[in-house]
N, CA, C and O atoms as a GROMACS GRO file, in nm:
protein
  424
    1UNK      N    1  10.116   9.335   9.379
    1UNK     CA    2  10.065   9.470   9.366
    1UNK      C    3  10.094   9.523   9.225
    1UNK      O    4  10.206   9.512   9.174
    2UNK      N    5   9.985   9.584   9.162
    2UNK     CA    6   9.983   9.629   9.070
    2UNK      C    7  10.131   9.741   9.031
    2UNK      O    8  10.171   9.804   9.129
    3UNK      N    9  10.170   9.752   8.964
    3UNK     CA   10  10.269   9.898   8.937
    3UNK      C   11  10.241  10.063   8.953
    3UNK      O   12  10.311  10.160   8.982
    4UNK      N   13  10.074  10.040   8.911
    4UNK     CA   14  10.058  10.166   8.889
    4UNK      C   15   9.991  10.199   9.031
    4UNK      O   16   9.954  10.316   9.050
    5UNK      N   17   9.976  10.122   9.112
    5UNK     CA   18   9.922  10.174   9.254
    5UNK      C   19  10.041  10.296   9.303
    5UNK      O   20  10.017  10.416   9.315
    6UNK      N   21  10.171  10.230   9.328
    6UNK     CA   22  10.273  10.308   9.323
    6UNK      C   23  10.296  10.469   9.304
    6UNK      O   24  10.317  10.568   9.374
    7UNK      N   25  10.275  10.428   9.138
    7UNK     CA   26  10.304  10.519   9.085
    7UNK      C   27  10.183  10.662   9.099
    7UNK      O   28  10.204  10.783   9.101
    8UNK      N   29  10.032  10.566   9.108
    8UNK     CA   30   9.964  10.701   9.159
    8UNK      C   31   9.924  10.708   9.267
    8UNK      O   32   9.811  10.748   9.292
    9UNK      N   33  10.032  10.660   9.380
    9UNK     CA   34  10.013  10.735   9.521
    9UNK      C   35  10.152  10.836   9.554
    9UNK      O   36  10.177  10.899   9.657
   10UNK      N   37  10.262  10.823   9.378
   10UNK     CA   38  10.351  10.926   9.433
   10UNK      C   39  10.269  11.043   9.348
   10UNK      O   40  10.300  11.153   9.394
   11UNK      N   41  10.198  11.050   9.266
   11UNK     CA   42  10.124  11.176   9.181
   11UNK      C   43   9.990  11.249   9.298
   11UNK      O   44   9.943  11.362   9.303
   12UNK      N   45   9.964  11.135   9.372
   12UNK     CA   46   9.852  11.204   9.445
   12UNK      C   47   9.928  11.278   9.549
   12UNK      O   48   9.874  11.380   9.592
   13UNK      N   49  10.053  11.240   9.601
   13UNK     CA   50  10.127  11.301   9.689
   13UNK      C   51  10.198  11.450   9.638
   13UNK      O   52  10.235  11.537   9.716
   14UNK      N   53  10.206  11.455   9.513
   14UNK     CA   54  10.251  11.578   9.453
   14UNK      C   55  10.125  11.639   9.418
   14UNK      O   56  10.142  11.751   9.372
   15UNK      N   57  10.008  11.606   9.423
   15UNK     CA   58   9.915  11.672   9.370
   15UNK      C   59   9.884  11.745   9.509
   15UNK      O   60   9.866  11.866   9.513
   16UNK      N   61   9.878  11.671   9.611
   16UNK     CA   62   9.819  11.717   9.754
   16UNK      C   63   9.908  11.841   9.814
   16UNK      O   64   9.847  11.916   9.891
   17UNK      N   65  10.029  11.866   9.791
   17UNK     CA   66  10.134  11.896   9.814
   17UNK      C   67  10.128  12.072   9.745
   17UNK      O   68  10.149  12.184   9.789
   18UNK      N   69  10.088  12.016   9.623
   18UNK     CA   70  10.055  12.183   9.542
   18UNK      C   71   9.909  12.216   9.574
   18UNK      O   72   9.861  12.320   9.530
   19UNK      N   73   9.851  12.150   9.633
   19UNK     CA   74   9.709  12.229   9.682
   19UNK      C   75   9.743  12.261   9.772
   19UNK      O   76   9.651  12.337   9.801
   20UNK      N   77   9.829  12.268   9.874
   20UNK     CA   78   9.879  12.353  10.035
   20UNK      C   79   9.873  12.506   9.976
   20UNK      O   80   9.790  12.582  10.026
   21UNK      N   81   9.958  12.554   9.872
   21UNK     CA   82  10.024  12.698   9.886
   21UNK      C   83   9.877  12.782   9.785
   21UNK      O   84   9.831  12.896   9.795
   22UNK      N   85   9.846  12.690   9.710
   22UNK     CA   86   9.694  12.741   9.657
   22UNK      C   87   9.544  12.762   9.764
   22UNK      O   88   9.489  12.872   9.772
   23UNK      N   89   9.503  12.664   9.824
   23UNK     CA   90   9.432  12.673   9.901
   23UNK      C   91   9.484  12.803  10.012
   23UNK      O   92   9.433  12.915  10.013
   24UNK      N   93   9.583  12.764  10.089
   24UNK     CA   94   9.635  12.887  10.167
   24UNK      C   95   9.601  12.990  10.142
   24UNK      O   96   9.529  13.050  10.222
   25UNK      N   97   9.654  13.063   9.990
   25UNK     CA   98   9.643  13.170   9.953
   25UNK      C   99   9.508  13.190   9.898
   25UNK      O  100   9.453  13.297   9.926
   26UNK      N  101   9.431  13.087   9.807
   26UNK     CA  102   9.282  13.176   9.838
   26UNK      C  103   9.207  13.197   9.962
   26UNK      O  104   9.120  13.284   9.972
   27UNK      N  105   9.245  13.102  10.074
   27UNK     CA  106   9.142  13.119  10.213
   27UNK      C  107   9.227  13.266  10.242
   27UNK      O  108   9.152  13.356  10.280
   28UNK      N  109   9.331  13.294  10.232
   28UNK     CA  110   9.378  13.434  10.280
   28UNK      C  111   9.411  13.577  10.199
   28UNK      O  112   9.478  13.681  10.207
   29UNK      N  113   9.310  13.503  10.112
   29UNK     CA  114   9.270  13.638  10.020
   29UNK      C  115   9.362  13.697   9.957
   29UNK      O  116   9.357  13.818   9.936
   30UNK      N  117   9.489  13.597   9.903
   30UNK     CA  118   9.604  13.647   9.836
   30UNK      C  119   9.644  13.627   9.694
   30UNK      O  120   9.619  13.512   9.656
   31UNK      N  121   9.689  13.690   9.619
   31UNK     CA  122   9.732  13.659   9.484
   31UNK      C  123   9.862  13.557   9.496
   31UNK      O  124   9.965  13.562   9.564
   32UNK      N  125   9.820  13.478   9.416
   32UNK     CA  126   9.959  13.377   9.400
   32UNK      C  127   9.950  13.274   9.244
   32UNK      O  128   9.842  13.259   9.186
   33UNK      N  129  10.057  13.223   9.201
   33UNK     CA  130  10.087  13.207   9.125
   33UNK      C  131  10.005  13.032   9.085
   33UNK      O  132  10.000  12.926   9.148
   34UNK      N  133   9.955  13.074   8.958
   34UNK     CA  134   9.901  12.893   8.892
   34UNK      C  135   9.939  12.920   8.806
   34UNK      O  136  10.005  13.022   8.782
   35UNK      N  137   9.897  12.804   8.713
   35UNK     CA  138   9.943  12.811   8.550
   35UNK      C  139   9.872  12.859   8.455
   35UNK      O  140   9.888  12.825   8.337
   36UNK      N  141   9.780  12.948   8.498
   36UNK     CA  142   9.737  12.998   8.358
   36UNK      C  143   9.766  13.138   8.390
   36UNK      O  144   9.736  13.227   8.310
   37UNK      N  145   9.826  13.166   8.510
   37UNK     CA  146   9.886  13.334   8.514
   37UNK      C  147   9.966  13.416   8.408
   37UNK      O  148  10.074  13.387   8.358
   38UNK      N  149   9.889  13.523   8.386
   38UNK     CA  150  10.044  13.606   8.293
   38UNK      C  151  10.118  13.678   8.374
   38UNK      O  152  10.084  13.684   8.492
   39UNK      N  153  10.186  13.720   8.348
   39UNK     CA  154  10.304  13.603   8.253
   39UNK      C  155  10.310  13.516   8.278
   39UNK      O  156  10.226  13.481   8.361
   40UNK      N  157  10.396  13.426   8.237
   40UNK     CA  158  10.350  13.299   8.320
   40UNK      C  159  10.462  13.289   8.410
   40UNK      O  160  10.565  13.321   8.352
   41UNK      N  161  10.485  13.250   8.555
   41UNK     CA  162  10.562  13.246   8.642
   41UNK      C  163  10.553  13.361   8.746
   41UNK      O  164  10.525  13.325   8.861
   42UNK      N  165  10.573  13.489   8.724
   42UNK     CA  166  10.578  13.621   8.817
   42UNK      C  167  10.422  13.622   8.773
   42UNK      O  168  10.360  13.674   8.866
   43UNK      N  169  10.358  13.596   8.696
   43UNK     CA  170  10.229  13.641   8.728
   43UNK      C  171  10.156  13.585   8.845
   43UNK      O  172  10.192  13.484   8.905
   44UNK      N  173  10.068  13.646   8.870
   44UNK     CA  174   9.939  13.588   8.994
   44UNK      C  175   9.837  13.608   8.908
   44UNK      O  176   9.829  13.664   8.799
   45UNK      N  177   9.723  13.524   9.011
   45UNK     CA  178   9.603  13.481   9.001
   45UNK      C  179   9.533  13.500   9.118
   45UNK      O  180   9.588  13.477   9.226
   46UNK      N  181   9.412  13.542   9.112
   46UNK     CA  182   9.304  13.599   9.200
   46UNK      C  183   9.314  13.462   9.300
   46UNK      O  184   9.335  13.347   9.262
   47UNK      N  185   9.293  13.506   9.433
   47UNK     CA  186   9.291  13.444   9.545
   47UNK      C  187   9.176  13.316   9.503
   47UNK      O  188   9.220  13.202   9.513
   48UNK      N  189   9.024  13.334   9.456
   48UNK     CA  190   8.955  13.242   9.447
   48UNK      C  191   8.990  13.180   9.265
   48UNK      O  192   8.905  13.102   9.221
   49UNK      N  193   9.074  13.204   9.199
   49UNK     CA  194   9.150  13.120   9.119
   49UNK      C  195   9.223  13.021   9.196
   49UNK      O  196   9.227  12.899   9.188
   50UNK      N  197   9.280  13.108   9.274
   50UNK     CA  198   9.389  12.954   9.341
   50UNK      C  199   9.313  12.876   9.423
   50UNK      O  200   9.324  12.755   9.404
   51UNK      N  201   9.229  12.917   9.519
   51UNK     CA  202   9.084  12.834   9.598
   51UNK      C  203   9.064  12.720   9.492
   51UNK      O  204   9.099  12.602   9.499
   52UNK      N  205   9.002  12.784   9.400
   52UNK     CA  206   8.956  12.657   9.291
   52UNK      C  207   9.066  12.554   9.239
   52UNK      O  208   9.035  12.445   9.191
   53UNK      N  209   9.178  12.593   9.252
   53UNK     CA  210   9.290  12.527   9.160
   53UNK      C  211   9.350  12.423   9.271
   53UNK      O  212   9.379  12.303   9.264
   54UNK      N  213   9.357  12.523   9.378
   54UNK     CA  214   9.382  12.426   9.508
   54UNK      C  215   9.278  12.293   9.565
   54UNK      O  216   9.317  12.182   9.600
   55UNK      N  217   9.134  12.346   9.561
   55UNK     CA  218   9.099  12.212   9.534
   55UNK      C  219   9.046  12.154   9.426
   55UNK      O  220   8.966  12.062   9.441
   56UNK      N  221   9.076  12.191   9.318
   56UNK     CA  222   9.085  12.067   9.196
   56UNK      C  223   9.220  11.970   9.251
   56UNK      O  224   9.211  11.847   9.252
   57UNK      N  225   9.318  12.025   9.286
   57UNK     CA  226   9.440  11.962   9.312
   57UNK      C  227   9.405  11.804   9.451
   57UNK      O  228   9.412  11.682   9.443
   58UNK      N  229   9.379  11.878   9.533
   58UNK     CA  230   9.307  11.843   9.662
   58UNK      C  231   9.183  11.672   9.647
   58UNK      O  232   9.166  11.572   9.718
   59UNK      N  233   9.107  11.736   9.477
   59UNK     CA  234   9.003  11.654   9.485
   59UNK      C  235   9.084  11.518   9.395
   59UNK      O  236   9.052  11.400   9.399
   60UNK      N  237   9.193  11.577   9.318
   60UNK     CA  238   9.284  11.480   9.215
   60UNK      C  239   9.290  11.397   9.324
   60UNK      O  240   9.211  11.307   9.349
   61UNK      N  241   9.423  11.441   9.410
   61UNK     CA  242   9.480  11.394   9.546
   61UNK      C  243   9.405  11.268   9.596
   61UNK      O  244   9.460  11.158   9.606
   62UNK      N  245   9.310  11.286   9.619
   62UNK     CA  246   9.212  11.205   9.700
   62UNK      C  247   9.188  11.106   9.565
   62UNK      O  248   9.266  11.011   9.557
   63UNK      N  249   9.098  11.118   9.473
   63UNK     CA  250   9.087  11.018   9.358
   63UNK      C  251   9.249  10.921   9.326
   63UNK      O  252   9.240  10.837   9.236
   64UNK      N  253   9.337  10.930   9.371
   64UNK     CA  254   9.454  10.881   9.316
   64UNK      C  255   9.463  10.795   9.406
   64UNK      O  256   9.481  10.675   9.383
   65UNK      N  257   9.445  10.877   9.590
   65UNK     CA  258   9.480  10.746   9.668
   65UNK      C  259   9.395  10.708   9.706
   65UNK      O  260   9.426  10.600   9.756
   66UNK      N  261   9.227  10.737   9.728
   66UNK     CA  262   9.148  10.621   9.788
   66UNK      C  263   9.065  10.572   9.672
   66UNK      O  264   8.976  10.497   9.710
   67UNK      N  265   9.067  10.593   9.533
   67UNK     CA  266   9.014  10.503   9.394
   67UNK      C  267   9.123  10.448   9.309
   67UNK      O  268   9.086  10.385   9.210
   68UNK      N  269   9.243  10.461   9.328
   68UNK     CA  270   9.332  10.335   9.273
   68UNK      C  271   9.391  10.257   9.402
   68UNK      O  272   9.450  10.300   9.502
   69UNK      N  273   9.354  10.123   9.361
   69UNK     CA  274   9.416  10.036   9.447
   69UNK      C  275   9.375  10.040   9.596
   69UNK      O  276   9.288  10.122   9.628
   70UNK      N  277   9.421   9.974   9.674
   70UNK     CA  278   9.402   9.960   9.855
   70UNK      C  279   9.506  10.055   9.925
   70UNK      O  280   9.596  10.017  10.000
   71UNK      N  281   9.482  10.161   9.895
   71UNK     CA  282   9.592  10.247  10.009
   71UNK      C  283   9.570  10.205  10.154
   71UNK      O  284   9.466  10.204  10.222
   72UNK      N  285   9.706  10.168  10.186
   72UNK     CA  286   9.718  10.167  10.363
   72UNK      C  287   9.772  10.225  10.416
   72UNK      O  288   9.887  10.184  10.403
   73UNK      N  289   9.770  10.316  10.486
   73UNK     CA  290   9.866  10.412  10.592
   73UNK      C  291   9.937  10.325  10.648
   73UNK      O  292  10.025  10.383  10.712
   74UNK      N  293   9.945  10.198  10.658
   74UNK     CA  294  10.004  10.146  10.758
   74UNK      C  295  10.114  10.067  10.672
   74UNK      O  296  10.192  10.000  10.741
   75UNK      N  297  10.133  10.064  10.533
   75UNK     CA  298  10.175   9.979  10.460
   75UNK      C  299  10.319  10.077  10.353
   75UNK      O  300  10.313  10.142  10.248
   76UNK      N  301  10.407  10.048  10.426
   76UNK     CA  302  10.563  10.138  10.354
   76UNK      C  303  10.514  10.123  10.235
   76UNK      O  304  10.448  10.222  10.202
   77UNK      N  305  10.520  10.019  10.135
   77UNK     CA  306  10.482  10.026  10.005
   77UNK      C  307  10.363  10.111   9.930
   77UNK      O  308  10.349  10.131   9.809
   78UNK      N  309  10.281  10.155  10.042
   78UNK     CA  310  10.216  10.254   9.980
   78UNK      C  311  10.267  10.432  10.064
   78UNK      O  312  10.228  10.538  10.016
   79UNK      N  313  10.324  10.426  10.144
   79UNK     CA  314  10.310  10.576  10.232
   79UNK      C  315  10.468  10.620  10.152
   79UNK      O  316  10.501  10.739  10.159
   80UNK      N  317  10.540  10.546  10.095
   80UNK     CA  318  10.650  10.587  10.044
   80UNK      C  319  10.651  10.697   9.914
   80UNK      O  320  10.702  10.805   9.886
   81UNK      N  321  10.563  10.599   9.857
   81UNK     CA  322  10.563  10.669   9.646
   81UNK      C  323  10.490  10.758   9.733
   81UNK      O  324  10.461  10.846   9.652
   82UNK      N  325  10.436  10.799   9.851
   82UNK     CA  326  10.328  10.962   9.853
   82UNK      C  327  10.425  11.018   9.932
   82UNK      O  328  10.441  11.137   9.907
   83UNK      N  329  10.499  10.969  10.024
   83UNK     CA  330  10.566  11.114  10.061
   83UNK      C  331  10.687  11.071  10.003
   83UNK      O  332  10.720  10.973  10.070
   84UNK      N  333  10.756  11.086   9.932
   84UNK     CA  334  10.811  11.086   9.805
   84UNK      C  335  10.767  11.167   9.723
   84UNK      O  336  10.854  11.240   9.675
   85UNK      N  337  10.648  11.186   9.681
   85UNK     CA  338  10.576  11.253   9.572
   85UNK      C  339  10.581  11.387   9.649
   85UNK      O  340  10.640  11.476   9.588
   86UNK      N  341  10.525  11.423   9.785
   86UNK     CA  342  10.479  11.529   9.857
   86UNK      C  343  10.608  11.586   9.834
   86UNK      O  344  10.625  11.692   9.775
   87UNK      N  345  10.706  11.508   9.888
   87UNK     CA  346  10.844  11.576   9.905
   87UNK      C  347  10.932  11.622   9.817
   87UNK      O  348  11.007  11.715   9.846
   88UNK      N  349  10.935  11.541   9.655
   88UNK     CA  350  10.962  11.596   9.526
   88UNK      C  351  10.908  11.726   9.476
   88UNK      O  352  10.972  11.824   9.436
   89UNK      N  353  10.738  11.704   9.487
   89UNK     CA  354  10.697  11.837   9.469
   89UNK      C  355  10.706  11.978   9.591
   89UNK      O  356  10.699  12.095   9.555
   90UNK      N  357  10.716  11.950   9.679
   90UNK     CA  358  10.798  12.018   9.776
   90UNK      C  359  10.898  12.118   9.735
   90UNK      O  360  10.894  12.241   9.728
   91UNK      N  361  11.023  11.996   9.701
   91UNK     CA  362  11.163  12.067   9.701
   91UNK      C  363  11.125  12.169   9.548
   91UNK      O  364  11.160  12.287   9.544
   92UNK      N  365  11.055  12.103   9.435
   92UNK     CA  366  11.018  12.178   9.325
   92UNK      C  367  10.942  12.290   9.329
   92UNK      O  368  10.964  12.373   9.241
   93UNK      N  369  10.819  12.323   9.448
   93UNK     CA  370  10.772  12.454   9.469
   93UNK      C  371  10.835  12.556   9.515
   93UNK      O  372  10.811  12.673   9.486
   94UNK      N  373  10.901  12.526   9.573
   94UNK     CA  374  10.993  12.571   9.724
   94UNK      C  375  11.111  12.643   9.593
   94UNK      O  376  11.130  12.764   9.583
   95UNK      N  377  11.165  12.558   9.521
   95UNK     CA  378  11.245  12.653   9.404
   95UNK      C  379  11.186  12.715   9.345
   95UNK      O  380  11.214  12.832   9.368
   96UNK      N  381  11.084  12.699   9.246
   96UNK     CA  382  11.036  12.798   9.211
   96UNK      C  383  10.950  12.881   9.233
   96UNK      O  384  10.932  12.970   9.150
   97UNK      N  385  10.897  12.877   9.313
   97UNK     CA  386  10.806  12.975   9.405
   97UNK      C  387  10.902  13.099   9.483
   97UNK      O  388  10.876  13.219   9.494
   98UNK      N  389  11.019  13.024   9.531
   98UNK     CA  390  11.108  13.110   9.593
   98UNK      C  391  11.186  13.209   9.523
   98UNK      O  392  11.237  13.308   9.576
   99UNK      N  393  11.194  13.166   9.350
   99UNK     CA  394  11.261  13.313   9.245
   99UNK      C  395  11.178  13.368   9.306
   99UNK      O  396  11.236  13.436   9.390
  100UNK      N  397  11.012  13.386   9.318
  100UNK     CA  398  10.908  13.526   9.270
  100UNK      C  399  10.878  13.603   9.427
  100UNK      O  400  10.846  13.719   9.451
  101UNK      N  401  10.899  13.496   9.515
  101UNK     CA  402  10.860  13.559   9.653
  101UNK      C  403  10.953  13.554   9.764
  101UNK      O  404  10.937  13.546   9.886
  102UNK      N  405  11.087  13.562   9.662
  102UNK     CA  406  11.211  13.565   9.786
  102UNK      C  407  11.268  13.502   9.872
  102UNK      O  408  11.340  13.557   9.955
  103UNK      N  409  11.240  13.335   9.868
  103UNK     CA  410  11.260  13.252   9.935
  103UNK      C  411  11.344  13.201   9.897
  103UNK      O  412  11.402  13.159   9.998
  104UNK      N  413  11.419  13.159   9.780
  104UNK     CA  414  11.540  13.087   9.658
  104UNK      C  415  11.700  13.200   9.709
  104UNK      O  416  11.731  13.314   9.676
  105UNK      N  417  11.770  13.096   9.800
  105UNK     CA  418  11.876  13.121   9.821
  105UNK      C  419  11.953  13.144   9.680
  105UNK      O  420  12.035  13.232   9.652
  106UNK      N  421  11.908  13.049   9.607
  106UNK     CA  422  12.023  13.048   9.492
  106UNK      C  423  12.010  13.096   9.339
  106UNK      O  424  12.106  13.089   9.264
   0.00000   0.00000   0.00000
């Protein structure tokens, strides 16, 4: 197996992972935070900013794991580098998302 199969089924897993809290919030008509917000961090972005951002993220996601390489659900060597990825970018939203909307114990 190639190396980079790996490596972009843990990026499609972090990519899929940050389209959850984007998509969410444009289907529910909410301001929430991307990267071209000002300021940058406490700022928001229009609900159908994040719609769009959520699935650009969504459409990455998908190009990473079913156009590189043979993804198998059934195959540890590939379901690992993605939830791995899901779960890195996870614990990383989850912190910083949680300074601006009160969720960051620490």
């Amino acid at each position: 197996m190639n190396w980079l199969h790996p490596l972009s089924y843990l990026f499609a897993g972090a990519f899929l992972t940050n389209a959850i809290p984007h998509l969410t919030s444009g289907v529910m008509g909410r301001p929430f935070q991307t990267p071209w917000a000002k300021p940058r961090g406490p700022g928001q972005s229009s609900s159908i900013e994040n719609l769009l951002w959520g699935f650009f993220n969504l459409v990455i996601g998908y190009l990473l794991i079913c156009r590189v390489g043979d993804f198998d659900l059934r195959a540890n060597q590939d379901v690992i580098p993605l939830g791995l990825g899901a779960l890195l970018m996870g614990l990383g939203l989850a912190w910083r998302f949680g300074q601006f909307n009160g969720g960051r114990l620490s």
